[in-house]
């Protein structure tokens, strides 16, 4: 047991808590990108469906989950503010317009399906259907731009790698969305989605290669990190997971494909974290060790998180268990 009198002077159990919180921060970000990612993907795929019954199935698939999934974005922001307040202040103030763009896109994405279901005339549903697609497309795109700018230490909002990574994240969410919908739907719709998944996967891999090539040619500091063992493992894991996803989709192994899609998301965020570490905000020169809060705050937060995080997982376990299985006939959003 740790002596309470040492909470202000020593990390709990001698653990490297600054590094633990760095990893936890990116784990939380991965959870958001994975869970809300399939919501975004479903929203993008909504544009490819013209049949009203199929559109209703897409909305019904994400109906019970999307607002709960966004909790992870709040947890991510709160965790950064609590553990790395100087990073929070520097990063978000530098890219506050991008953050407003992300929040605006999330607002449209959340409002559109609610309004879509309020009236059943063509003009109304067409307008809100388009809003749903735009919100679902722009939210991951801006999120990708934000992530690329954070990684590269960019001080401007619009950068070439930011645009490429933004498109890559959109493609990844479509891969995620297809995998989720093939769990939740049946019949022709589920079969048709297979091609959408392959196209999105191909686009994602091409865009990732372009991003890695850009980093290799233009950023000497990140180039060396690119050849570190953890990053190389994650790059090869991405290739392997893409193969598993493609094969599982072809063989209708739905849960395997969904697991591979999740792995692709976690691998991408892991690559970003691996390239960034030990820095946590290159633009301001902050590292994990210099940006972390005091030992007392860190210890108290760690105790609180050790209690709360399992409760969050229990909540999500109950939620996804209660609404598991395919959509039933006539089920609505």
Short mmCIF file of C-alpha atoms in Angstrom, two decimals:
data_model
loop_
_atom_site.label_atom_id
_atom_site.label_comp_id
_atom_site.label_asym_id
_atom_site.label_seq_id
_atom_site.Cartn_x
_atom_site.Cartn_y
_atom_site.Cartn_z
CA UNK A 1 0.00 0.00 0.00
CA UNK A 2 1.15 3.55 -0.71
CA UNK A 3 1.55 5.82 2.32
CA UNK A 4 -1.00 8.70 1.90
CA UNK A 5 1.60 11.13 3.21
CA UNK A 6 3.70 10.52 0.09
CA UNK A 7 0.95 11.46 -2.40
CA UNK A 8 2.46 14.91 -2.87
CA UNK A 9 5.99 13.70 -3.39
CA UNK A 10 5.93 10.29 -5.10
CA UNK A 11 3.82 8.81 -7.90
CA UNK A 12 1.49 5.96 -6.89
CA UNK A 13 3.34 2.66 -6.59
CA UNK A 14 6.34 4.28 -8.33
CA UNK A 15 4.50 4.14 -11.66
CA UNK A 16 5.53 6.44 -14.56
CA UNK A 17 2.17 8.22 -14.33
CA UNK A 18 3.06 10.95 -16.83
CA UNK A 19 3.59 8.29 -19.50
CA UNK A 20 0.51 6.39 -18.33
CA UNK A 21 -1.63 9.49 -18.81
CA UNK A 22 -0.09 10.15 -22.22
CA UNK A 23 -1.12 6.63 -23.24
CA UNK A 24 -4.52 6.99 -21.60
CA UNK A 25 -5.16 10.24 -23.46
CA UNK A 26 -4.61 8.59 -26.83
CA UNK A 27 -6.56 5.49 -25.78
CA UNK A 28 -9.56 7.71 -25.02
CA UNK A 29 -9.11 9.46 -28.37
CA UNK A 30 -9.06 6.03 -30.05
CA UNK A 31 -12.28 5.04 -28.31
CA UNK A 32 -13.99 8.17 -29.58
CA UNK A 33 -12.69 7.75 -33.13
CA UNK A 34 -13.73 4.09 -33.18
CA UNK A 35 -17.18 4.39 -31.62
CA UNK A 36 -18.30 7.68 -33.10
CA UNK A 37 -16.36 6.73 -36.22
CA UNK A 38 -18.96 4.19 -37.28
CA UNK A 39 -21.66 6.82 -36.66
CA UNK A 40 -19.82 9.16 -39.03
CA UNK A 41 -19.36 6.35 -41.54
CA UNK A 42 -23.06 5.52 -41.47
CA UNK A 43 -23.79 9.21 -42.06
CA UNK A 44 -21.50 9.31 -45.11
CA UNK A 45 -23.04 6.08 -46.45
CA UNK A 46 -26.47 7.67 -46.06
CA UNK A 47 -25.64 9.67 -49.21
CA UNK A 48 -25.31 6.44 -51.22
CA UNK A 49 -28.81 5.18 -50.35
CA UNK A 50 -31.90 6.45 -52.17
CA UNK A 51 -34.44 3.92 -50.87
CA UNK A 52 -36.32 5.30 -47.85
CA UNK A 53 -36.47 1.92 -46.12
CA UNK A 54 -32.69 1.53 -46.38
CA UNK A 55 -32.16 5.07 -45.07
CA UNK A 56 -34.38 4.26 -42.09
CA UNK A 57 -32.30 1.15 -41.42
CA UNK A 58 -29.11 3.24 -41.37
CA UNK A 59 -30.60 5.70 -38.88
CA UNK A 60 -32.01 2.91 -36.73
CA UNK A 61 -28.61 1.22 -36.58
CA UNK A 62 -26.91 4.16 -34.84
CA UNK A 63 -29.96 5.54 -33.01
CA UNK A 64 -29.28 4.05 -29.55
CA UNK A 65 -25.54 4.71 -29.61
CA UNK A 66 -24.38 7.94 -31.24
CA UNK A 67 -24.95 10.37 -28.35
CA UNK A 68 -23.32 7.99 -25.87
CA UNK A 69 -20.34 7.54 -28.18
CA UNK A 70 -19.67 11.27 -28.14
CA UNK A 71 -19.07 11.06 -24.39
CA UNK A 72 -15.55 9.93 -25.26
CA UNK A 73 -14.79 13.28 -26.91
CA UNK A 74 -15.78 15.06 -23.70
CA UNK A 75 -13.63 12.63 -21.69
CA UNK A 76 -10.72 13.28 -24.05
CA UNK A 77 -10.94 17.05 -23.66
CA UNK A 78 -11.39 16.77 -19.91
CA UNK A 79 -8.45 14.42 -19.53
CA UNK A 80 -6.14 16.71 -21.47
CA UNK A 81 -7.28 19.71 -19.43
CA UNK A 82 -6.78 17.84 -16.16
CA UNK A 83 -3.46 16.14 -16.89
CA UNK A 84 -1.79 18.44 -19.43
CA UNK A 85 -3.38 21.89 -18.94
CA UNK A 86 -0.57 23.76 -20.71
CA UNK A 87 -1.04 21.56 -23.80
CA UNK A 88 -4.79 22.13 -23.64
CA UNK A 89 -4.28 25.90 -23.49
CA UNK A 90 -1.67 26.05 -26.26
CA UNK A 91 -3.19 23.54 -28.65
CA UNK A 92 -6.82 24.56 -28.43
CA UNK A 93 -6.10 28.30 -28.49
CA UNK A 94 -3.90 27.81 -31.56
CA UNK A 95 -6.62 25.86 -33.38
CA UNK A 96 -9.78 27.25 -31.82
CA UNK A 97 -11.39 27.89 -35.24
CA UNK A 98 -10.86 24.24 -36.12
CA UNK A 99 -12.37 23.20 -32.79
CA UNK A 100 -15.44 25.35 -33.46
CA UNK A 101 -15.68 23.75 -36.90
CA UNK A 102 -15.60 20.27 -35.31
CA UNK A 103 -18.24 21.21 -32.74
CA UNK A 104 -20.42 22.81 -35.44
CA UNK A 105 -20.19 19.66 -37.57
CA UNK A 106 -21.07 17.49 -34.56
CA UNK A 107 -24.04 19.74 -33.82
CA UNK A 108 -25.37 19.39 -37.39
CA UNK A 109 -24.69 15.65 -37.36
CA UNK A 110 -26.63 15.23 -34.12
CA UNK A 111 -29.54 17.53 -35.02
CA UNK A 112 -30.13 16.31 -38.59
CA UNK A 113 -31.50 12.79 -37.89
CA UNK A 114 -33.77 14.14 -35.14
CA UNK A 115 -35.25 16.69 -37.56
CA UNK A 116 -35.34 14.15 -40.41
CA UNK A 117 -37.81 12.04 -38.45
CA UNK A 118 -40.10 14.90 -37.46
CA UNK A 119 -41.91 15.25 -40.81
CA UNK A 120 -42.45 12.84 -43.65
CA UNK A 121 -42.47 15.02 -46.73
CA UNK A 122 -39.80 14.69 -49.38
CA UNK A 123 -38.42 18.24 -49.34
CA UNK A 124 -38.00 18.27 -45.56
CA UNK A 125 -36.29 14.87 -45.42
CA UNK A 126 -34.11 15.67 -48.42
CA UNK A 127 -32.82 18.83 -46.77
CA UNK A 128 -32.11 17.22 -43.39
CA UNK A 129 -30.71 14.12 -45.07
CA UNK A 130 -28.13 16.31 -46.79
CA UNK A 131 -27.36 18.04 -43.50
CA UNK A 132 -26.80 14.62 -41.90
CA UNK A 133 -24.33 13.69 -44.63
CA UNK A 134 -22.48 17.02 -44.46
CA UNK A 135 -22.14 16.85 -40.66
CA UNK A 136 -20.99 13.22 -40.79
CA UNK A 137 -18.44 14.04 -43.51
CA UNK A 138 -16.99 17.24 -42.10
CA UNK A 139 -16.67 16.18 -38.44
CA UNK A 140 -14.06 13.43 -39.09
CA UNK A 141 -12.42 15.56 -41.81
CA UNK A 142 -11.83 18.47 -39.42
CA UNK A 143 -10.81 16.01 -36.70
CA UNK A 144 -8.16 14.60 -39.04
CA UNK A 145 -6.91 18.10 -39.84
CA UNK A 146 -6.67 18.86 -36.13
CA UNK A 147 -4.75 15.65 -35.44
CA UNK A 148 -2.27 16.24 -38.28
CA UNK A 149 -1.64 19.83 -37.18
CA UNK A 150 -1.12 18.65 -33.61
CA UNK A 151 1.36 15.97 -34.70
CA UNK A 152 3.34 18.22 -37.03
CA UNK A 153 3.28 21.25 -34.75
CA UNK A 154 1.58 23.35 -37.42
CA UNK A 155 0.57 26.86 -36.42
CA UNK A 156 -1.77 27.42 -39.35
CA UNK A 157 -5.13 25.73 -39.72
CA UNK A 158 -5.02 24.62 -43.35
CA UNK A 159 -1.99 22.50 -44.26
CA UNK A 160 -1.44 19.94 -47.02
CA UNK A 161 -0.87 17.00 -44.63
CA UNK A 162 -3.87 18.18 -42.64
CA UNK A 163 -6.10 17.91 -45.71
CA UNK A 164 -4.72 14.45 -46.58
CA UNK A 165 -5.12 13.13 -43.03
CA UNK A 166 -8.61 14.63 -42.90
CA UNK A 167 -9.59 12.62 -45.97
CA UNK A 168 -7.90 9.52 -44.52
CA UNK A 169 -9.96 9.77 -41.33
CA UNK A 170 -13.16 10.14 -43.39
CA UNK A 171 -12.24 6.99 -45.35
CA UNK A 172 -11.48 5.14 -42.12
CA UNK A 173 -14.85 6.07 -40.63
CA UNK A 174 -16.56 4.67 -43.74
CA UNK A 175 -14.62 1.40 -43.27
CA UNK A 176 -15.78 1.43 -39.65
CA UNK A 177 -19.36 2.28 -40.64
CA UNK A 178 -19.58 -0.53 -43.20
CA UNK A 179 -18.30 -3.06 -40.66
CA UNK A 180 -20.90 -1.89 -38.12
CA UNK A 181 -23.78 -1.87 -40.61
CA UNK A 182 -22.97 -5.39 -41.79
CA UNK A 183 -23.55 -6.46 -38.19
CA UNK A 184 -26.83 -4.59 -37.88
CA UNK A 185 -28.52 -5.14 -41.27
CA UNK A 186 -29.61 -8.06 -43.41
CA UNK A 187 -30.42 -8.77 -47.04
CA UNK A 188 -29.41 -6.75 -50.10
CA UNK A 189 -28.31 -3.72 -48.11
CA UNK A 190 -25.71 -5.73 -46.23
CA UNK A 191 -24.41 -7.27 -49.46
CA UNK A 192 -24.22 -3.92 -51.26
CA UNK A 193 -22.14 -2.37 -48.47
CA UNK A 194 -19.26 -4.77 -49.12
CA UNK A 195 -18.07 -2.77 -52.15
CA UNK A 196 -18.28 0.53 -50.23
CA UNK A 197 -16.04 -0.99 -47.56
CA UNK A 198 -13.42 -2.08 -50.10
CA UNK A 199 -13.35 1.31 -51.80
CA UNK A 200 -12.99 3.14 -48.49
CA UNK A 201 -10.26 0.76 -47.32
CA UNK A 202 -8.28 1.29 -50.54
CA UNK A 203 -8.60 5.06 -50.26
CA UNK A 204 -7.52 4.96 -46.61
CA UNK A 205 -4.37 2.95 -47.33
CA UNK A 206 -3.36 5.24 -50.22
CA UNK A 207 -3.84 8.35 -48.07
CA UNK A 208 -1.84 6.85 -45.19
CA UNK A 209 1.03 6.04 -47.57
CA UNK A 210 0.95 9.64 -48.87
CA UNK A 211 1.07 10.98 -45.31
CA UNK A 212 3.98 8.75 -44.31
CA UNK A 213 5.81 9.74 -47.51
CA UNK A 214 5.28 13.41 -46.74
CA UNK A 215 6.64 12.99 -43.20
CA UNK A 216 9.65 11.06 -44.49
CA UNK A 217 10.57 13.72 -47.04
CA UNK A 218 9.88 16.89 -45.04
CA UNK A 219 10.28 16.29 -41.29
CA UNK A 220 13.66 15.03 -40.09
CA UNK A 221 12.60 14.72 -36.43
CA UNK A 222 9.56 12.60 -37.24
CA UNK A 223 11.51 10.63 -39.86
CA UNK A 224 13.65 9.01 -37.16
CA UNK A 225 10.55 8.26 -35.08
CA UNK A 226 9.00 6.68 -38.15
CA UNK A 227 11.63 3.93 -37.99
CA UNK A 228 11.22 3.24 -34.27
CA UNK A 229 10.16 -0.29 -33.39
CA UNK A 230 6.70 0.57 -31.94
CA UNK A 231 5.74 2.69 -34.96
CA UNK A 232 6.99 0.09 -37.44
CA UNK A 233 4.97 -2.60 -35.62
CA UNK A 234 1.84 -0.46 -35.87
CA UNK A 235 2.44 0.25 -39.57
CA UNK A 236 2.77 -3.46 -40.31
CA UNK A 237 -0.22 -4.15 -38.06
CA UNK A 238 -2.24 -1.72 -40.20
CA UNK A 239 -1.34 -3.66 -43.34
CA UNK A 240 -2.23 -6.96 -41.65
CA UNK A 241 -5.53 -5.61 -40.28
CA UNK A 242 -6.47 -4.27 -43.70
CA UNK A 243 -5.93 -7.77 -45.10
CA UNK A 244 -8.00 -9.32 -42.32
CA UNK A 245 -10.80 -6.80 -42.91
CA UNK A 246 -10.84 -7.49 -46.66
CA UNK A 247 -10.84 -11.28 -46.21
CA UNK A 248 -13.41 -11.25 -43.41
CA UNK A 249 -15.71 -9.00 -45.44
CA UNK A 250 -15.42 -11.32 -48.43
CA UNK A 251 -16.20 -14.38 -46.28
CA UNK A 252 -19.00 -12.63 -44.35
CA UNK A 253 -17.17 -12.95 -41.04
CA UNK A 254 -18.91 -9.87 -39.70
CA UNK A 255 -17.51 -9.72 -36.19
CA UNK A 256 -13.96 -10.35 -37.42
CA UNK A 257 -14.31 -7.50 -39.93
CA UNK A 258 -15.67 -5.23 -37.21
CA UNK A 259 -12.74 -6.13 -34.94
CA UNK A 260 -10.28 -5.44 -37.76
CA UNK A 261 -11.90 -2.05 -38.39
CA UNK A 262 -11.50 -1.24 -34.70
CA UNK A 263 -7.87 -2.34 -34.89
CA UNK A 264 -7.25 0.01 -37.83
CA UNK A 265 -8.50 2.94 -35.77
CA UNK A 266 -6.39 2.09 -32.74
CA UNK A 267 -3.33 1.49 -34.93
CA UNK A 268 -3.70 4.92 -36.59
CA UNK A 269 -3.96 6.74 -33.28
CA UNK A 270 -1.10 4.62 -31.93
CA UNK A 271 1.10 5.69 -34.85
CA UNK A 272 0.33 9.35 -34.11
CA UNK A 273 1.18 8.86 -30.42
CA UNK A 274 4.34 6.92 -31.27
CA UNK A 275 5.57 9.62 -33.66
CA UNK A 276 4.82 12.38 -31.17
CA UNK A 277 6.31 10.91 -27.96
CA UNK A 278 8.12 12.20 -25.85
CA UNK A 279 6.81 15.55 -27.13
CA UNK A 280 3.11 16.22 -26.64
CA UNK A 281 2.90 19.61 -28.36
CA UNK A 282 5.76 20.25 -30.77
CA UNK A 283 4.64 23.77 -31.64
CA UNK A 284 5.11 24.96 -28.04
CA UNK A 285 8.04 22.64 -27.24
CA UNK A 286 6.15 20.84 -24.47
CA UNK A 287 7.08 17.25 -23.59
CA UNK A 288 5.13 14.74 -21.54
CA UNK A 289 7.37 15.32 -18.52
CA UNK A 290 7.27 19.14 -18.65
CA UNK A 291 3.53 19.43 -19.37
CA UNK A 292 2.18 17.03 -16.72
CA UNK A 293 0.55 18.45 -13.56
CA UNK A 294 2.01 18.19 -10.05
CA UNK A 295 2.52 14.81 -8.39
CA UNK A 296 -0.33 15.32 -5.90
CA UNK A 297 -2.84 16.23 -8.64
CA UNK A 298 -1.61 13.37 -10.78
CA UNK A 299 -2.00 10.83 -7.98
CA UNK A 300 -5.51 12.02 -7.05
CA UNK A 301 -6.62 11.99 -10.70
CA UNK A 302 -5.23 8.51 -11.16
CA UNK A 303 -7.19 7.21 -8.16
CA UNK A 304 -10.39 8.83 -9.44
CA UNK A 305 -9.86 7.46 -12.95
CA UNK A 306 -9.20 3.95 -11.65
CA UNK A 307 -12.68 4.09 -10.09
CA UNK A 308 -14.61 5.89 -12.86
CA UNK A 309 -13.20 4.29 -16.00
CA UNK A 310 -14.49 0.77 -15.18
CA UNK A 311 -17.94 2.27 -14.54
CA UNK A 312 -17.88 3.87 -18.00
CA UNK A 313 -16.99 0.52 -19.55
CA UNK A 314 -19.84 -1.14 -17.64
CA UNK A 315 -22.26 1.50 -18.96
CA UNK A 316 -21.16 0.91 -22.55
CA UNK A 317 -21.29 -2.86 -22.03
CA UNK A 318 -24.91 -2.63 -20.86
CA UNK A 319 -25.82 -0.22 -23.69
CA UNK A 320 -24.39 -2.34 -26.48
CA UNK A 321 -25.76 -5.56 -24.98
CA UNK A 322 -29.27 -4.13 -24.68
CA UNK A 323 -29.31 -3.05 -28.34
CA UNK A 324 -27.28 -5.90 -29.80
CA UNK A 325 -28.39 -7.89 -32.83
CA UNK A 326 -29.76 -6.85 -36.21
CA UNK A 327 -32.38 -4.18 -36.75
CA UNK A 328 -35.91 -5.52 -36.59
CA UNK A 329 -38.49 -4.94 -39.31
CA UNK A 330 -40.29 -1.66 -38.78
CA UNK A 331 -37.79 -0.45 -36.20
CA UNK A 332 -37.30 3.32 -36.41
CA UNK A 333 -34.73 5.87 -35.26
#
